[in-house]
Amino acid sequence: MNDINIFSIIFFVIGVLFDLFGCIGLIRLPDVYNRLQSATKSVTLGTCSILFGLFLHYGFTAAGLKALIAIPLLFFASTVAAHALIRGSYTFGIKLWKGTVKDDYKDVKK
Amino acid sequence: MRYITLFLIMFILWMLFTFNGELPNIVIGITVSLITTLIFGRSFVKDTKKFFQPKRYFWIIVYLIIFVWECIKANIDVAYRVLSPKMPIKPAIVKAKTTLKTDIAKTFLANSITMTPGTITVDIIDDEFFIHWIYLSKEKPEEYTHIILGRFEKFLKRIFE
C-alpha cells in the first residue's frame, strides 16, 4: 500500500464525498420518495467510484477484476431495489410531501 | 438456443468472479450455471441472435460513455439540492410515453432513468413510465418526456431493437 496510485486516491475521495452527500440527503429531505432519490443516486455513484479506484490500484488481477464486476451488479441491484421500494411505499399508501406539485400516478392506481 | 447463451454468460461471469483456473472450480462453475440456466432460462431474452451482432456492442460503449457523463451530472445536481440551505426541490410524479417496444429495452431505460437527474421510475404500465422527479423544471408533458427519455431512447433502440 506504499505506492498507492494518485488516480485511485482521487476516485476514493470522490466516492467518499458522494456517499457523504447521499447520507446528508437521507437526513435532510422531507419524505420517503425524495430520500430514496439521494440514497440511490449519490450512494451508488460513490460506491462505484470507490470500486473503480480499487480496480485502478490492483489492475488486472483477481481483486481488481472482482471490483470491476461488482460495479454493474451493484448498479442493477440498487436501481431495482429503489424501484421496488418506491412502488411499494406508494402502494402501501405513504403520503407524498406537501410541496409535491403533480401526481399522475394517482389516477392509474384507482 | 437462449438456454445456451444464458449458460455461457453465467459461466463467463463465474470465471471472472472467482478468477481461478483449477478443475474443481470449473466444475462448480458449470454446475451453478446449469442450475441458474434451468431456473431462469424461461424469462431470458427471446431473440438471442442479437448477442452476436458486433454493431450493437459498439453502441453499448457509446451509450456507456454518455450514461456515465449524465450520471455524474445528475449526482452533482442532487448533491447541490441536498447541500444548499434552502433545498430547492419541487417533487412530482409525471407520466412519460416511450417508443421502445421490447421488454429488455424498457428495463434498461427504466434503470437508466433511476440513475439520472433526480428521477426514479415508480411503475411501467405498457408503454407509459411513471417517474418521480425531484425538481419539475418544465410544465408541458412533451418537454419533460424529451428531457427524461430522449437522451437514452435513441441509443437503446440501436442496442436492443
Short mmCIF file of C-alpha atoms in Angstrom, two decimals:
data_model
loop_
_atom_site.label_atom_id
_atom_site.label_comp_id
_atom_site.label_asym_id
_atom_site.label_seq_id
_atom_site.Cartn_x
_atom_site.Cartn_y
_atom_site.Cartn_z
CA MET A 1 0.00 0.00 0.00
CA ASN A 2 3.04 2.29 -0.03
CA ASP A 3 2.99 3.27 -3.68
CA ILE A 4 -0.75 3.80 -3.99
CA ASN A 5 -1.77 5.32 -7.30
CA ILE A 6 -2.69 9.02 -7.30
CA PHE A 7 -5.71 8.34 -9.56
CA SER A 8 -7.14 5.73 -7.23
CA ILE A 9 -6.85 8.22 -4.35
CA ILE A 10 -8.81 10.75 -6.41
CA PHE A 11 -11.53 8.17 -7.09
CA PHE A 12 -11.64 7.19 -3.40
CA VAL A 13 -12.06 10.81 -2.33
CA ILE A 14 -14.83 11.44 -4.89
CA GLY A 15 -16.59 8.26 -3.82
CA VAL A 16 -16.47 9.03 -0.12
CA LEU A 17 -17.70 12.59 -0.76
CA PHE A 18 -20.70 11.39 -2.78
CA ASP A 19 -21.51 8.79 -0.12
CA LEU A 20 -21.47 11.59 2.44
CA PHE A 21 -23.78 13.77 0.31
CA GLY A 22 -26.15 10.83 -0.03
CA CYS A 23 -26.29 10.38 3.73
CA ILE A 24 -26.87 14.10 4.33
CA GLY A 25 -29.71 13.96 1.81
CA LEU A 26 -31.17 10.98 3.61
CA ILE A 27 -31.50 13.12 6.73
CA ARG A 28 -32.46 16.49 5.23
CA LEU A 29 -35.00 15.67 2.52
CA PRO A 30 -38.68 15.69 3.54
CA ASP A 31 -40.34 12.41 2.50
CA VAL A 32 -39.52 8.81 1.64
CA TYR A 33 -39.62 9.39 -2.13
CA ASN A 34 -37.11 12.23 -2.07
CA ARG A 35 -34.91 10.38 0.38
CA LEU A 36 -34.75 7.41 -1.96
CA GLN A 37 -33.54 9.76 -4.70
CA SER A 38 -30.45 10.75 -2.78
CA ALA A 39 -29.99 7.29 -1.29
CA THR A 40 -29.86 5.56 -4.68
CA LYS A 41 -28.09 8.07 -6.85
CA SER A 42 -25.35 9.52 -4.73
CA VAL A 43 -24.57 6.38 -2.80
CA THR A 44 -24.44 4.18 -5.90
CA LEU A 45 -22.15 6.53 -7.78
CA GLY A 46 -19.99 6.98 -4.68
CA THR A 47 -19.59 3.27 -4.11
CA CYS A 48 -18.96 2.63 -7.81
CA SER A 49 -16.27 5.28 -7.74
CA ILE A 50 -14.58 3.63 -4.75
CA LEU A 51 -14.71 0.26 -6.52
CA PHE A 52 -13.22 1.80 -9.68
CA GLY A 53 -10.44 3.26 -7.57
CA LEU A 54 -9.77 -0.22 -6.21
CA PHE A 55 -9.60 -1.54 -9.78
CA LEU A 56 -7.05 1.13 -10.70
CA HIS A 57 -5.00 0.23 -7.65
CA TYR A 58 -4.92 -3.54 -8.22
CA GLY A 59 -5.01 -3.57 -12.03
CA PHE A 60 -5.99 -6.74 -13.93
CA THR A 61 -5.62 -9.15 -11.03
CA ALA A 62 -8.21 -11.23 -9.20
CA ALA A 63 -9.12 -8.47 -6.74
CA GLY A 64 -9.18 -5.73 -9.39
CA LEU A 65 -11.47 -7.65 -11.74
CA LYS A 66 -13.82 -8.52 -8.89
CA ALA A 67 -14.12 -4.83 -8.03
CA LEU A 68 -14.85 -4.07 -11.69
CA ILE A 69 -17.58 -6.74 -11.96
CA ALA A 70 -19.15 -5.58 -8.70
CA ILE A 71 -19.98 -2.22 -10.37
CA PRO A 72 -22.72 -3.49 -12.77
CA LEU A 73 -24.07 -5.86 -10.11
CA LEU A 74 -24.35 -3.03 -7.58
CA PHE A 75 -25.85 -0.79 -10.26
CA PHE A 76 -28.65 -3.20 -11.12
CA ALA A 77 -29.29 -4.18 -7.53
CA SER A 78 -29.66 -0.60 -6.32
CA THR A 79 -31.84 0.59 -9.19
CA VAL A 80 -34.20 -2.37 -8.92
CA ALA A 81 -34.30 -2.01 -5.13
CA ALA A 82 -35.13 1.70 -5.41
CA HIS A 83 -37.91 0.97 -7.87
CA ALA A 84 -39.35 -1.76 -5.64
CA LEU A 85 -39.18 0.43 -2.53
CA ILE A 86 -40.76 3.48 -4.14
CA ARG A 87 -43.56 1.45 -5.74
CA GLY A 88 -44.09 -0.47 -2.52
CA SER A 89 -44.38 2.67 -0.42
CA TYR A 90 -46.82 4.23 -2.89
CA THR A 91 -48.98 1.11 -2.90
CA PHE A 92 -48.79 0.98 0.88
CA GLY A 93 -50.28 4.47 0.99
CA ILE A 94 -47.49 6.70 2.23
CA LYS A 95 -48.41 10.33 1.52
CA LEU A 96 -46.32 12.50 -0.78
CA TRP A 97 -44.70 15.58 0.71
CA LYS A 98 -47.00 18.64 0.85
CA GLY A 99 -44.80 20.54 -1.64
CA THR A 100 -45.36 17.96 -4.35
CA VAL A 101 -46.72 19.76 -7.41
CA LYS A 102 -48.06 16.94 -9.56
CA ASP A 103 -49.17 13.32 -9.24
CA ASP A 104 -50.09 11.49 -12.43
CA TYR A 105 -49.80 8.09 -10.82
CA LYS A 106 -52.81 8.64 -8.58
CA ASP A 107 -55.32 8.21 -11.43
CA VAL A 108 -53.88 4.88 -12.51
CA LYS A 109 -53.88 3.45 -9.03
CA LYS A 110 -57.60 3.93 -8.59
CA MET B 1 -30.59 -21.56 -28.11
CA ARG B 2 -31.32 -18.99 -25.42
CA TYR B 3 -30.51 -21.54 -22.74
CA ILE B 4 -27.04 -21.98 -24.24
CA THR B 5 -26.48 -18.21 -24.40
CA LEU B 6 -27.54 -17.70 -20.80
CA PHE B 7 -25.34 -20.61 -19.71
CA LEU B 8 -22.31 -19.11 -21.46
CA ILE B 9 -22.88 -15.67 -19.92
CA MET B 10 -23.28 -17.14 -16.44
CA PHE B 11 -20.17 -19.29 -16.83
CA ILE B 12 -18.00 -16.41 -18.07
CA LEU B 13 -19.25 -14.27 -15.18
CA TRP B 14 -18.40 -17.02 -12.70
CA MET B 15 -14.89 -17.44 -14.13
CA LEU B 16 -14.25 -13.69 -13.95
CA PHE B 17 -15.58 -13.53 -10.42
CA THR B 18 -13.55 -16.40 -8.98
CA PHE B 19 -10.53 -15.87 -11.29
CA ASN B 20 -9.25 -19.37 -10.66
CA GLY B 21 -8.46 -21.88 -13.43
CA GLU B 22 -8.36 -25.08 -11.35
CA LEU B 23 -10.55 -28.03 -12.25
CA PRO B 24 -12.80 -28.17 -9.10
CA ASN B 25 -13.61 -24.50 -9.54
CA ILE B 26 -14.59 -25.01 -13.19
CA VAL B 27 -16.80 -27.97 -12.25
CA ILE B 28 -18.58 -25.91 -9.58
CA GLY B 29 -18.99 -23.09 -12.08
CA ILE B 30 -20.61 -25.40 -14.66
CA THR B 31 -22.98 -26.84 -12.03
CA VAL B 32 -24.04 -23.44 -10.71
CA SER B 33 -24.50 -22.03 -14.22
CA LEU B 34 -26.63 -25.05 -15.19
CA ILE B 35 -28.90 -24.62 -12.16
CA THR B 36 -29.27 -20.89 -12.85
CA THR B 37 -30.00 -21.55 -16.53
CA LEU B 38 -32.66 -24.14 -15.72
CA ILE B 39 -34.42 -21.83 -13.27
CA PHE B 40 -34.20 -18.51 -15.12
CA GLY B 41 -33.92 -19.62 -18.76
CA ARG B 42 -37.65 -19.17 -19.31
CA SER B 43 -37.53 -15.44 -18.58
CA PHE B 44 -34.39 -14.73 -20.60
CA VAL B 45 -34.36 -12.65 -23.82
CA LYS B 46 -36.17 -14.42 -26.65
CA ASP B 47 -34.14 -13.27 -29.62
CA THR B 48 -30.57 -14.34 -28.84
CA LYS B 49 -29.28 -13.60 -32.34
CA LYS B 50 -28.77 -10.03 -31.20
CA PHE B 51 -25.96 -11.13 -28.92
CA PHE B 52 -23.79 -11.96 -31.93
CA GLN B 53 -24.05 -8.71 -33.85
CA PRO B 54 -20.88 -6.68 -33.20
CA LYS B 55 -22.51 -3.40 -34.23
CA ARG B 56 -24.63 -3.48 -31.06
CA TYR B 57 -21.55 -3.68 -28.84
CA PHE B 58 -20.21 -0.51 -30.41
CA TRP B 59 -23.42 1.30 -29.44
CA ILE B 60 -23.22 -0.16 -25.93
CA ILE B 61 -19.83 1.51 -25.50
CA VAL B 62 -21.15 4.84 -26.83
CA TYR B 63 -24.16 4.51 -24.54
CA LEU B 64 -21.97 3.77 -21.52
CA ILE B 65 -19.86 6.89 -22.05
CA ILE B 66 -22.94 9.11 -22.35
CA PHE B 67 -24.57 7.37 -19.43
CA VAL B 68 -21.61 7.84 -17.08
CA TRP B 69 -21.43 11.52 -18.03
CA GLU B 70 -25.16 12.01 -17.38
CA CYS B 71 -24.84 10.10 -14.13
CA ILE B 72 -22.08 12.37 -12.83
CA LYS B 73 -24.06 15.47 -13.84
CA ALA B 74 -27.12 14.08 -12.07
CA ASN B 75 -25.19 13.44 -8.90
CA ILE B 76 -23.69 16.91 -8.78
CA ASP B 77 -27.20 18.26 -9.27
CA VAL B 78 -28.66 16.18 -6.44
CA ALA B 79 -25.72 16.99 -4.18
CA TYR B 80 -26.33 20.69 -4.80
CA ARG B 81 -30.01 20.37 -3.91
CA VAL B 82 -29.19 18.46 -0.74
CA LEU B 83 -26.46 20.78 0.46
CA SER B 84 -27.92 24.20 -0.29
CA PRO B 85 -29.63 25.66 2.79
CA LYS B 86 -32.93 26.45 1.02
CA MET B 87 -33.27 22.96 -0.51
CA PRO B 88 -34.68 23.93 -3.95
CA ILE B 89 -36.83 20.86 -4.55
CA LYS B 90 -40.18 20.62 -6.35
CA PRO B 91 -41.08 16.92 -6.43
CA ALA B 92 -43.72 15.47 -8.76
CA ILE B 93 -44.80 12.18 -10.26
CA VAL B 94 -45.09 12.56 -14.03
CA LYS B 95 -46.17 10.33 -16.89
CA ALA B 96 -43.95 9.80 -19.93
CA LYS B 97 -44.58 7.73 -23.04
CA THR B 98 -41.81 5.70 -24.60
CA THR B 99 -41.43 4.45 -28.17
CA LEU B 100 -39.40 1.37 -27.24
CA LYS B 101 -41.06 -1.99 -27.88
CA THR B 102 -39.13 -4.86 -26.30
CA ASP B 103 -39.20 -5.62 -22.60
CA ILE B 104 -35.44 -5.67 -22.12
CA ALA B 105 -35.05 -2.24 -23.70
CA LYS B 106 -37.73 -0.88 -21.38
CA THR B 107 -35.99 -2.44 -18.40
CA PHE B 108 -32.72 -0.78 -19.30
CA LEU B 109 -34.45 2.54 -19.92
CA ALA B 110 -36.12 2.34 -16.50
CA ASN B 111 -32.81 1.57 -14.81
CA SER B 112 -31.08 4.41 -16.64
CA ILE B 113 -33.83 6.80 -15.58
CA THR B 114 -33.46 5.74 -11.98
CA MET B 115 -29.77 6.59 -12.09
CA THR B 116 -30.02 10.01 -13.75
CA PRO B 117 -31.14 13.59 -12.96
CA GLY B 118 -33.35 13.34 -9.91
CA THR B 119 -35.71 10.76 -11.38
CA ILE B 120 -36.89 7.35 -10.19
CA THR B 121 -39.17 5.03 -12.13
CA VAL B 122 -42.20 4.27 -9.99
CA ASP B 123 -44.04 1.99 -12.39
CA ILE B 124 -44.25 0.88 -16.03
CA ILE B 125 -47.67 0.18 -17.48
CA ASP B 126 -47.45 -0.91 -21.14
CA ASP B 127 -45.55 1.98 -22.73
CA GLU B 128 -46.13 4.58 -20.03
CA PHE B 129 -43.47 5.33 -17.44
CA PHE B 130 -44.44 6.87 -14.12
CA ILE B 131 -41.49 8.83 -12.84
CA HIS B 132 -40.88 10.55 -9.54
CA TRP B 133 -38.94 13.71 -10.24
CA ILE B 134 -37.18 15.73 -7.57
CA TYR B 135 -37.39 19.01 -9.48
CA LEU B 136 -40.13 19.56 -12.08
CA SER B 137 -38.50 22.15 -14.34
CA LYS B 138 -40.90 22.07 -17.33
CA GLU B 139 -44.68 22.16 -17.34
CA LYS B 140 -45.64 20.64 -20.70
CA PRO B 141 -45.68 16.81 -21.00
CA GLU B 142 -43.80 16.79 -24.35
CA GLU B 143 -40.93 18.83 -22.94
CA TYR B 144 -40.27 16.74 -19.89
CA THR B 145 -40.74 13.50 -21.80
CA HIS B 146 -37.96 14.66 -24.08
CA ILE B 147 -35.76 15.65 -21.15
CA ILE B 148 -36.20 12.38 -19.28
CA LEU B 149 -36.35 9.81 -22.05
CA GLY B 150 -34.97 11.42 -25.19
CA ARG B 151 -31.31 11.16 -24.36
CA PHE B 152 -31.24 7.41 -23.87
CA GLU B 153 -34.05 6.24 -26.11
CA LYS B 154 -32.21 6.59 -29.39
CA PHE B 155 -29.20 4.63 -28.21
CA LEU B 156 -31.24 1.87 -26.56
CA LYS B 157 -33.17 1.50 -29.81
CA ARG B 158 -29.94 0.83 -31.65
CA ILE B 159 -28.71 -1.59 -28.99
CA PHE B 160 -31.79 -3.71 -28.40
CA GLU B 161 -34.10 -3.36 -31.40
#
